Short mmCIF file of the C-alpha atoms (twelve columns), coordinates in Angstrom:
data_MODEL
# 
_entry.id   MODEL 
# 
loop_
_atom_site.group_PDB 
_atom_site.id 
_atom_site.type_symbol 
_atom_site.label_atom_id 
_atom_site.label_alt_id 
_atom_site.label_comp_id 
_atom_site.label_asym_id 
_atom_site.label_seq_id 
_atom_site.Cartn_x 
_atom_site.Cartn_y 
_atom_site.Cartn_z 
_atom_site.pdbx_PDB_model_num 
ATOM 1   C CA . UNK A 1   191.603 -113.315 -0.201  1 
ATOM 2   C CA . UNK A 2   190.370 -114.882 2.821   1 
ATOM 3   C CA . UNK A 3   192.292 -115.931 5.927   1 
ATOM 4   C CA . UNK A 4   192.269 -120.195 6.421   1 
ATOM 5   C CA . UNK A 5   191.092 -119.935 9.888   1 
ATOM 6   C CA . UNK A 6   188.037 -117.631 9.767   1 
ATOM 7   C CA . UNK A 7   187.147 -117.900 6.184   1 
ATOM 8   C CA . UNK A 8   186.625 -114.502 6.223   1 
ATOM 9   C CA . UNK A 9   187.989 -111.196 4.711   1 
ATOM 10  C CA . UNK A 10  190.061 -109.811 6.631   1 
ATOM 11  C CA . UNK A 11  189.602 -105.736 6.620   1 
ATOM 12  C CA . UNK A 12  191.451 -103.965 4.154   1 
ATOM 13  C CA . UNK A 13  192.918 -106.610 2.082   1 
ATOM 14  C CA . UNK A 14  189.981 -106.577 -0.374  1 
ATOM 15  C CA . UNK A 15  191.736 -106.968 -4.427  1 
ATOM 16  C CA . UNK A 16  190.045 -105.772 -7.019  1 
ATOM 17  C CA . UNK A 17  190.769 -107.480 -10.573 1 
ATOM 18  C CA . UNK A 18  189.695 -106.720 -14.346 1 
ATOM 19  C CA . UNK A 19  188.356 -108.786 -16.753 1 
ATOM 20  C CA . UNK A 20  190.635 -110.168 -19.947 1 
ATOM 21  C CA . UNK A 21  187.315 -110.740 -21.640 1 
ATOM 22  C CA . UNK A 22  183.524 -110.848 -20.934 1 
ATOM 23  C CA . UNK A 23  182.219 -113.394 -18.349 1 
ATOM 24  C CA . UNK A 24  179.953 -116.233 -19.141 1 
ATOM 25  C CA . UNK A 25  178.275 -118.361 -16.699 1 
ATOM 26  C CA . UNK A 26  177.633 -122.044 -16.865 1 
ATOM 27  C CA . UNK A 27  174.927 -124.285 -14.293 1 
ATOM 28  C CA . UNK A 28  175.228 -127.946 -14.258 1 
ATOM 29  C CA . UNK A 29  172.518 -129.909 -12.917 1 
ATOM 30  C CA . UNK A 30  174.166 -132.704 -12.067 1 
ATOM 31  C CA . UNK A 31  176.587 -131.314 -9.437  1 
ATOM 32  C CA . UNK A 32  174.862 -128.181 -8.349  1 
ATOM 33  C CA . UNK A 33  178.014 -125.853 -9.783  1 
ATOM 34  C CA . UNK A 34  178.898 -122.783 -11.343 1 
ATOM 35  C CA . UNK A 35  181.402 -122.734 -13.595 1 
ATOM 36  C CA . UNK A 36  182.731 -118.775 -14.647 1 
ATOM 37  C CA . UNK A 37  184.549 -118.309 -18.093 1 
ATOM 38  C CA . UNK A 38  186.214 -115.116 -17.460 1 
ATOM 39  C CA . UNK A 39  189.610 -113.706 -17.465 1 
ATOM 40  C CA . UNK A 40  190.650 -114.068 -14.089 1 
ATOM 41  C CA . UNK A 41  194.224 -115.389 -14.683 1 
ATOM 42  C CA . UNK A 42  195.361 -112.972 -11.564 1 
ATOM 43  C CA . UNK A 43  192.942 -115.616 -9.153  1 
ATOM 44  C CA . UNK A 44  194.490 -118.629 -7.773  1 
ATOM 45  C CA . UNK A 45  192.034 -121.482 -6.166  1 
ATOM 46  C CA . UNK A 46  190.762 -120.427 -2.688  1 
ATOM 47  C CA . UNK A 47  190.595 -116.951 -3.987  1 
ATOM 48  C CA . UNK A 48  186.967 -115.398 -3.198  1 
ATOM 49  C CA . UNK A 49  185.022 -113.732 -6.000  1 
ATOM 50  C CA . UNK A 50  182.039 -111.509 -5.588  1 
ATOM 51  C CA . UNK A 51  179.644 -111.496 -8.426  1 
ATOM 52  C CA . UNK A 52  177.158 -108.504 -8.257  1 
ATOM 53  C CA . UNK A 53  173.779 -109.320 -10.294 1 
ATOM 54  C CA . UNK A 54  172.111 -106.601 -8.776  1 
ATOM 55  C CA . UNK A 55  173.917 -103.520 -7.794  1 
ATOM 56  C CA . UNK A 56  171.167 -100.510 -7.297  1 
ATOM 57  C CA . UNK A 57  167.803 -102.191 -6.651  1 
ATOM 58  C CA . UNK A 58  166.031 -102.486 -2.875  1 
ATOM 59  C CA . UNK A 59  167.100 -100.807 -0.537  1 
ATOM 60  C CA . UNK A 60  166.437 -101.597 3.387   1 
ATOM 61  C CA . UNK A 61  165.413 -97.916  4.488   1 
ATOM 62  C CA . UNK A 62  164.218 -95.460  1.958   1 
ATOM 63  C CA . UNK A 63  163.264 -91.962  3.851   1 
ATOM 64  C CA . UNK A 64  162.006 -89.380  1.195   1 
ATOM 65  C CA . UNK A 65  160.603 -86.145  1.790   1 
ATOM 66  C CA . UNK A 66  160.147 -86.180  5.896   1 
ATOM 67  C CA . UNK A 67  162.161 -84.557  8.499   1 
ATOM 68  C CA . UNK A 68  163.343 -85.424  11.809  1 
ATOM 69  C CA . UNK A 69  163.957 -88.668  11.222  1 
ATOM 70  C CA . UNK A 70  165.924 -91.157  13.480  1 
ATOM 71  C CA . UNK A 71  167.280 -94.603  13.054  1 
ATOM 72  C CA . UNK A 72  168.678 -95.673  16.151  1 
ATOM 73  C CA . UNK A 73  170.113 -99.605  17.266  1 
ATOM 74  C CA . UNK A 74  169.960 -100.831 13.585  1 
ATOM 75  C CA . UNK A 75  171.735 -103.671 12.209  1 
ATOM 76  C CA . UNK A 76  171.679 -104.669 8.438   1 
ATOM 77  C CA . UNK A 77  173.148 -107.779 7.192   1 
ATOM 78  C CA . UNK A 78  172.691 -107.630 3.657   1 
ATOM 79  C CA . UNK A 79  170.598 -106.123 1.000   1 
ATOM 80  C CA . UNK A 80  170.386 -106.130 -2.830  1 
ATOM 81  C CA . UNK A 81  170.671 -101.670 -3.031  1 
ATOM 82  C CA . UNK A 82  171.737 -99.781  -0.862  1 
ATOM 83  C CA . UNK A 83  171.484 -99.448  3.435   1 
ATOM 84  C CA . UNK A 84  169.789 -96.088  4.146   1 
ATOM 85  C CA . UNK A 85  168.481 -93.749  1.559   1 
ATOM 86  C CA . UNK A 86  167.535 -90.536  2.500   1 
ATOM 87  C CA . UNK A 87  166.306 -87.882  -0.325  1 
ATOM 88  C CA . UNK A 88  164.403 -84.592  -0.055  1 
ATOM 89  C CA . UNK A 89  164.693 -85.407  3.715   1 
ATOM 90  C CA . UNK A 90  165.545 -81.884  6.224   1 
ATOM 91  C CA . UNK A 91  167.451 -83.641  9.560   1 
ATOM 92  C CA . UNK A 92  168.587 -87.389  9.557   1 
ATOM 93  C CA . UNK A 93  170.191 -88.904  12.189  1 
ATOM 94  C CA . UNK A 94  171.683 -92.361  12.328  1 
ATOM 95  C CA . UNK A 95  173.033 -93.408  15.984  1 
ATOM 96  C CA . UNK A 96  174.622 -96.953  16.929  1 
ATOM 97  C CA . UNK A 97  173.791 -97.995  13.240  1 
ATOM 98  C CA . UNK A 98  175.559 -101.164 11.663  1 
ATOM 99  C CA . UNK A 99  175.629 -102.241 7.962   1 
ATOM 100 C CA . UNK A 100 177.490 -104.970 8.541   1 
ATOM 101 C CA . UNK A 101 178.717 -108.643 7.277   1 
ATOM 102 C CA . UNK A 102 177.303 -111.362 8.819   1 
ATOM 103 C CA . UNK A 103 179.173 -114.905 8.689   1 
ATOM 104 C CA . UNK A 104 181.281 -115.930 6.135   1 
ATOM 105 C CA . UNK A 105 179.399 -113.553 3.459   1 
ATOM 106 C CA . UNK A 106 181.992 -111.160 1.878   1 
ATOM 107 C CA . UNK A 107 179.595 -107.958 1.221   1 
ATOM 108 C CA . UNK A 108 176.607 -106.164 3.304   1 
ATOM 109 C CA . UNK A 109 175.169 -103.965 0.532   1 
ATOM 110 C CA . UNK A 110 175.235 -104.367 -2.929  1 
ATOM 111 C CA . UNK A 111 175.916 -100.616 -3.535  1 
ATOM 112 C CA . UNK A 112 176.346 -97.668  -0.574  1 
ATOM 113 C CA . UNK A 113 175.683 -98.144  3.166   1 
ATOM 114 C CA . UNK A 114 174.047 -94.825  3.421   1 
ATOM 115 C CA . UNK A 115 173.481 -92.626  1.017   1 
ATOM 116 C CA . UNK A 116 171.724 -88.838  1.028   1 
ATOM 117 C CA . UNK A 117 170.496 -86.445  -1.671  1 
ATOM 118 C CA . UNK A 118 168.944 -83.640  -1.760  1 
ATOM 119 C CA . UNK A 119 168.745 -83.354  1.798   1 
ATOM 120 C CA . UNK A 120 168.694 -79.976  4.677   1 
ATOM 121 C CA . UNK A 121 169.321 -79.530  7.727   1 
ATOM 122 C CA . UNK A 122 171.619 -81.793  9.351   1 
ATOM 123 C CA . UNK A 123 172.747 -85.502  8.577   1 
ATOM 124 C CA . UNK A 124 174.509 -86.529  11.541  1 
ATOM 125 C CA . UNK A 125 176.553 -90.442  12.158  1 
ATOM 126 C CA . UNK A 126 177.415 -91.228  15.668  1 
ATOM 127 C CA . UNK A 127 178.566 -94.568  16.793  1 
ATOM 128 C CA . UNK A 128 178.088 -96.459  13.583  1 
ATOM 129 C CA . UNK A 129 179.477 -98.969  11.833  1 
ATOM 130 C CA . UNK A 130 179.557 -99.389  7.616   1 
ATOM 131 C CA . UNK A 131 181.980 -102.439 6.387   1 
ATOM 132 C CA . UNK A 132 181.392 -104.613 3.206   1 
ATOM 133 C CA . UNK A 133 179.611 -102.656 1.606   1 
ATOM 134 C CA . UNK A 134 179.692 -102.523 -2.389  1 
ATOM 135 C CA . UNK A 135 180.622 -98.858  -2.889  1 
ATOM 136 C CA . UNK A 136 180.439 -96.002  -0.334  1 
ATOM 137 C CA . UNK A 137 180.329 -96.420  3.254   1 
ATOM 138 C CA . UNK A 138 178.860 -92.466  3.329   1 
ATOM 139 C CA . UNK A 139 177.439 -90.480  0.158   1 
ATOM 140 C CA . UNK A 140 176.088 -87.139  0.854   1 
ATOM 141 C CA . UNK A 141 175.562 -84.822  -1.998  1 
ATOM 142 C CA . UNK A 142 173.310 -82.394  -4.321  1 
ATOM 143 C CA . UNK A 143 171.879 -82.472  -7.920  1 
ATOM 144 C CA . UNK A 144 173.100 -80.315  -10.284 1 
ATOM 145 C CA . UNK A 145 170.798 -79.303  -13.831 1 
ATOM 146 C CA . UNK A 146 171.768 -77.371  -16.985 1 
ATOM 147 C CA . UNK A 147 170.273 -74.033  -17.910 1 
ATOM 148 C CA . UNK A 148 168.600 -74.617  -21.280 1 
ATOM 149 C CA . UNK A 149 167.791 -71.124  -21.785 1 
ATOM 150 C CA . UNK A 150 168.733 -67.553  -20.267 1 
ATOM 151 C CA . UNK A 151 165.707 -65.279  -20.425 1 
ATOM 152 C CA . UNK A 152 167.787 -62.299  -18.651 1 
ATOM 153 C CA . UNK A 153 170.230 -61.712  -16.029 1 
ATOM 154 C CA . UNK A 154 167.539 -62.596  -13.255 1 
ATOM 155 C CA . UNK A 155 166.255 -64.989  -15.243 1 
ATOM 156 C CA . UNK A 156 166.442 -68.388  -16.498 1 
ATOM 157 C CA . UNK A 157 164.924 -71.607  -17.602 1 
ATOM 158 C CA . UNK A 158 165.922 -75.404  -15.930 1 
ATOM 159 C CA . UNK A 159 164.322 -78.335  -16.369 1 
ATOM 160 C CA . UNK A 160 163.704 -79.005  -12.409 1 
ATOM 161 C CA . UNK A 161 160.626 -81.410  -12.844 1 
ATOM 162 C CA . UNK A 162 161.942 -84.220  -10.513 1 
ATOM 163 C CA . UNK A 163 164.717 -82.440  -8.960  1 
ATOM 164 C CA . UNK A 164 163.505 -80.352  -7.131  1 
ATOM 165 C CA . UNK A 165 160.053 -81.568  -6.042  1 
ATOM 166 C CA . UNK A 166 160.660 -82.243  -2.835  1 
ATOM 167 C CA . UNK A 167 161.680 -78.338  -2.050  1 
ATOM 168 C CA . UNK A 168 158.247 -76.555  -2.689  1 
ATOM 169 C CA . UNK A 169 158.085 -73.569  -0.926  1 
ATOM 170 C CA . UNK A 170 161.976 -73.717  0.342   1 
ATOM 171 C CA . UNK A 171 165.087 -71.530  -0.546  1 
ATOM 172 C CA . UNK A 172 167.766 -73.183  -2.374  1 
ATOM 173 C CA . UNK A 173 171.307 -71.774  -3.912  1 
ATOM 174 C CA . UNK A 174 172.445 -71.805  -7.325  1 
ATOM 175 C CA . UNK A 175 176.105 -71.394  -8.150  1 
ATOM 176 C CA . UNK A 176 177.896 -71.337  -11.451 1 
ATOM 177 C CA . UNK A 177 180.275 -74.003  -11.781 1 
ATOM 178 C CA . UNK A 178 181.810 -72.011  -14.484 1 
ATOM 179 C CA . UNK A 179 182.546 -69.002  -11.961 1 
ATOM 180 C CA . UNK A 180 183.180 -71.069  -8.581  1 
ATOM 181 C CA . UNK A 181 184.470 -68.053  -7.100  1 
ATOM 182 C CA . UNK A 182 181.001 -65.991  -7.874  1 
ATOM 183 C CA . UNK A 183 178.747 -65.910  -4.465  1 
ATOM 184 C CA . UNK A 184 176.016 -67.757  -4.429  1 
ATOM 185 C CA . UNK A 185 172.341 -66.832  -5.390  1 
ATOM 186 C CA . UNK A 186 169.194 -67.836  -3.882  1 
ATOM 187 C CA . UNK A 187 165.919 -68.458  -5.321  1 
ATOM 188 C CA . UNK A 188 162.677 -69.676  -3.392  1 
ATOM 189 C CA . UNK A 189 161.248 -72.166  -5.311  1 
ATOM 190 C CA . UNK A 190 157.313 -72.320  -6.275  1 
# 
C-alpha cells in the first residue's frame, strides 16, 4: 500500500498476499497493458503489486575466494539477484553501504542485500543501509554435507567437491547435528 502523496511505500507497512489460483498474464498491444488473472481478491485498486520474474540471477558484487576486501561509499538501486555476495571470502567489510530504493520503485534487490557463505575471518557492517530488498537485508551462514560413509571413528567419507574448494589448505570444524552438545572437531583440509 502506498501513501497518496509520495507514491511510495512507506517502511514497514509492506502486505504480503497468497494466491487463490495460479497467475496468468495477458499483453495487449493496443494499449500498452498488463492485465493479471490471479487471485488477488484481498487487493483493492491503487494497491501496489510486485511481480518477481527473476529472483536469484545477477548480482551487483560477487567477491569469491579473496580476502581483505572492502566496499566502502556504495549505493545500489536495483538489481535482478542479490546486492553483495561474498563466498569462500576470509575478511569483508562493508562501510557507508546502501542497497536502497530509488524513486517510486517498490524493491532494491530481487533477493538478499548482502549475503555471505562460506566465509572467515570477519564480516563486519558499519553505517549501512539495506531497505527493499526481496528477502534478507543480512545472510551470513555455512554449508552443511551428509556423511555417505563412516570408514572408522577418525574417519569418514563426504562428498565436499564444490563445498569446500575454496578452503584448500585451511582448518575447518565439523560438528554433529545429531549430538549438538559434542565439541567440535577439526580437520585441515587437502
Amino acid at each position: 500500500v502506498s501513501t497518496q502523496s509520495t507514491g511510495r511505500i512507506p517502511p514497514k507497512s509492506l502486505d504480503v498476499y497468497t494466491l487463490d489460483n495460479p497467475i496468468r498474464l495477458t499483453y495487449s498491444n493496443s494499449d500498452n497493458t498488463v492485465t493479471v488473472f490471479a487471485g488477488f481478491s484481498q487487493l483493492k485498486t491503487g494497491s501496489w503489486v510486485v511481480l518477481r520474474h527473476i529472483v536469484y540471477g545477477l548480482n551487483a558484487f560477487d567477491i569469491f575466494s579473496s580476502s581483505d576486501i572492502t566496499l566502502k561509499d556504495v549505493t545500489i538501486y536495483t538489481i535482478p539477484g542479490m546486492g553483495i555476495v561474498g563466498q569462500f571470502t576470509e575478511n569483508i567489510s562493508l562501510s557507508r553501504v546502501q542497497v536502497i530504493r530509488r524513486g517510486d520503485r517498490p524493491v532494491s534487490t530481487t533477493a538478499d542485500a548482502s549475503h555471505f557463505s562460506m566465509c572467515m575471518g570477519t564480516i563486519s557492517i558499519t553505517d549501512s543501509i539495506f531497505e527493499g530488498q526481496g528477502d534478507d537485508g543480512i545472510n551470513v551462514h555455512g554449508k552443511f554435507v551428509v556423511i555417505s560413509r563412516v570408514i572408522d571413528q577418525y574417519r569418514s567419507i563426504m562428498d565436499l567437491s564444490s563445498l569446500l574448494r575454496g578452503f584448500l589448505g585451511k582448518s575447518v570444524q565439523f560438528l554433529s547435528l545429531i549430538h549438538i552438545s559434542e565439541p567440535t572437531r577439526q580437520a585441515e583440509i587437502s
